[in-house]
Amino acid sequence: MSEIKKCLFPAAGYGTRFLPATKAIPKEMLPVLTKPLLQYGVEEAIEAGLNTMAIVTGRGKRAIEDHFDISYELEHQIKGTAKEEYLTQIRRVINACTFSYTRQIEMKGLGHAILTGETLIGHEPFAVILADDLCDNENDGVLLQMVKLYEEYKCSIVAVEEIPPQDSNKYGVIAGEFLNNNIVRVSDMVEKPEPKDAPSNLAIIGRYILTPDIFDILRSTKPGKGGEIQITDALLQQAKEGKVVAYKFKGKRFDCGSVDGFVEATNYFYKQSEN
Ligand code: G1P
C-alpha cells in the first residue's frame, strides 16, 4: 500500500480561453464526450490508489461539488429505467473516495492554489492533478506510474514530456542528470522561459507528487513569472537539494486548456469509445 492517499486538484482558475462557455460553468466541468475533465482526473487518482480528493475551488464553482454528490431528484426520476446505467460510473467514483473543498479567495498562481490546499492535505506526501491536462495510457495511468516511482525515490516527482522548443513559454521546463532513459534528477527548473532561455525541451505537465515540506517553501516563495506564486519556483528549492525527480511518463497527454487540445482529446476518446 502506498503512503500517498490524497490528491489535490487546483480548480479555481477562470478558464478564460474557453469563454463564453466558462462564464457560468467551471472549466473543469467541460465534458470530453460525456464526462467532465475533473472526473477523468479523479478516476486517474482512484486508479493510483488514492482515496481522498482535495479540491481547491473558487467563486462560481459549485457545480463541481454537486457533480460529486447524489442528485436525489434525478436519481429518483430514472430509478428502475434503462437510463440508470448512465449514472453507474459516477456513482462508482463517489463511493470510492471522499471529497473535501476549500476556496482560493484570490488567484495568485498555481503555487498559491497548492498552498491554499494545505488545510486539506496536512503533513503527508500528496499528488496534484491539473485536470485540464488530460492523460491516458493503455496500462497504468500516469499518476499510478508516479506513485510507484515515489516508493523508490521518496521525493517530489514531476511528470515531463518533450515539447517543440517554441512552446517552452507555456510550461515549466526542467534540466538535470538522466538517471535512466525516463528519469532525471532535476537540478534546474524555469517557469515559462522563452525558447532561448529554456534549459531543455522537457516540460512539466499537470501531474506532481509533492512532499509536504513544499508548503513551508511556498509560504516564503516570492511572486515569480506573471507576478504569481509559482510551484516551479518552490520545487527549484527542493531540486537544489537533489529532492526532485522528473519522470518521462508513458501515455498520451492532451492540453485541454486549449481549444486545439480539447478537440484532439474529444476525437481521441470518441475513437476509443467506438472500439
Ligand atoms: C502550470 C505550471 C507549469 C506547467 C503547466 C502544466 O502552468 O505553472 O509549470 O508546465 O501548468 O500544464 P499553467 O498551464 O497553469 O499556465
XYZ file of N, CA and C and ligand atoms in Angstrom, residues 17 27 110-111 130 132-133 170-173 190-192 203-208 228 230-232 253 255, ligand 1:
94
model
N -9.765 31.038 -21.644
C -9.588 30.612 -23.035
C -10.826 29.903 -23.583
N -14.396 25.544 -15.791
C -13.729 24.896 -16.932
C -13.466 23.420 -16.640
N -0.492 29.103 -9.342
C -0.616 27.681 -9.016
C 0.006 27.358 -7.658
N 1.150 27.971 -7.364
C 1.798 27.734 -6.068
C 0.884 28.164 -4.931
N -3.627 18.581 -12.435
C -4.251 19.719 -13.111
C -5.186 19.114 -14.161
N -6.971 20.054 -16.499
C -7.002 20.377 -17.932
C -5.860 19.712 -18.712
N -4.939 19.079 -18.016
C -4.030 18.155 -18.700
C -4.660 16.769 -18.582
N 5.124 28.081 -22.498
C 3.805 27.670 -21.964
C 3.946 26.773 -20.738
N 5.180 26.410 -20.400
C 5.387 25.356 -19.390
C 6.504 25.693 -18.413
N 6.520 24.947 -17.310
C 7.722 24.884 -16.501
C 8.680 23.934 -17.211
N 9.938 24.309 -17.334
C 10.907 23.490 -18.070
C 12.027 23.078 -17.109
N 12.675 26.231 -14.710
C 12.328 27.622 -15.013
C 10.872 27.663 -15.468
N 10.112 28.617 -14.937
C 8.710 28.742 -15.336
C 8.605 29.537 -16.630
N 8.014 28.917 -17.619
C 7.690 29.533 -18.908
C 8.821 30.377 -19.511
N 9.217 19.533 -20.621
C 8.241 20.413 -19.967
C 7.442 19.648 -18.921
N 7.133 20.365 -17.846
C 6.310 19.770 -16.785
C 4.851 19.772 -17.244
N 4.187 18.651 -17.068
C 2.742 18.633 -17.334
C 2.021 18.505 -15.988
N 0.712 18.566 -16.022
C -0.033 18.727 -14.776
C -0.188 17.510 -13.887
N 0.919 16.871 -13.559
C 0.929 15.759 -12.597
C 2.146 15.916 -11.709
N 1.915 15.976 -10.418
C 3.012 16.159 -9.460
C 2.801 15.225 -8.280
N 2.938 35.857 -10.199
C 2.223 34.813 -9.464
C 3.179 33.928 -8.671
N 4.674 30.667 -8.038
C 4.820 29.535 -8.949
C 5.287 28.287 -8.203
N 4.607 27.170 -8.475
C 5.058 25.896 -7.891
C 6.447 25.544 -8.427
N 6.722 25.945 -9.664
C 8.038 25.660 -10.258
C 9.152 26.276 -9.411
N -0.971 12.768 -23.485
C -1.472 13.865 -22.680
C -2.056 14.920 -23.628
N -3.625 18.812 -23.916
C -3.748 20.112 -23.260
C -5.172 20.622 -23.442
C 1.145 25.318 -14.957
C 2.547 25.375 -14.366
C 3.581 24.990 -15.414
C 3.232 23.634 -16.005
C 1.790 23.627 -16.527
C 1.366 22.234 -16.953
O 1.006 26.333 -15.911
O 2.790 26.685 -13.875
O 4.866 24.948 -14.832
O 4.139 23.316 -17.036
O 0.865 24.056 -15.527
O 0.098 22.257 -17.548
P -0.426 26.809 -16.478
O -0.787 25.828 -17.558
O -1.369 26.775 -15.321
O -0.208 28.187 -17.026
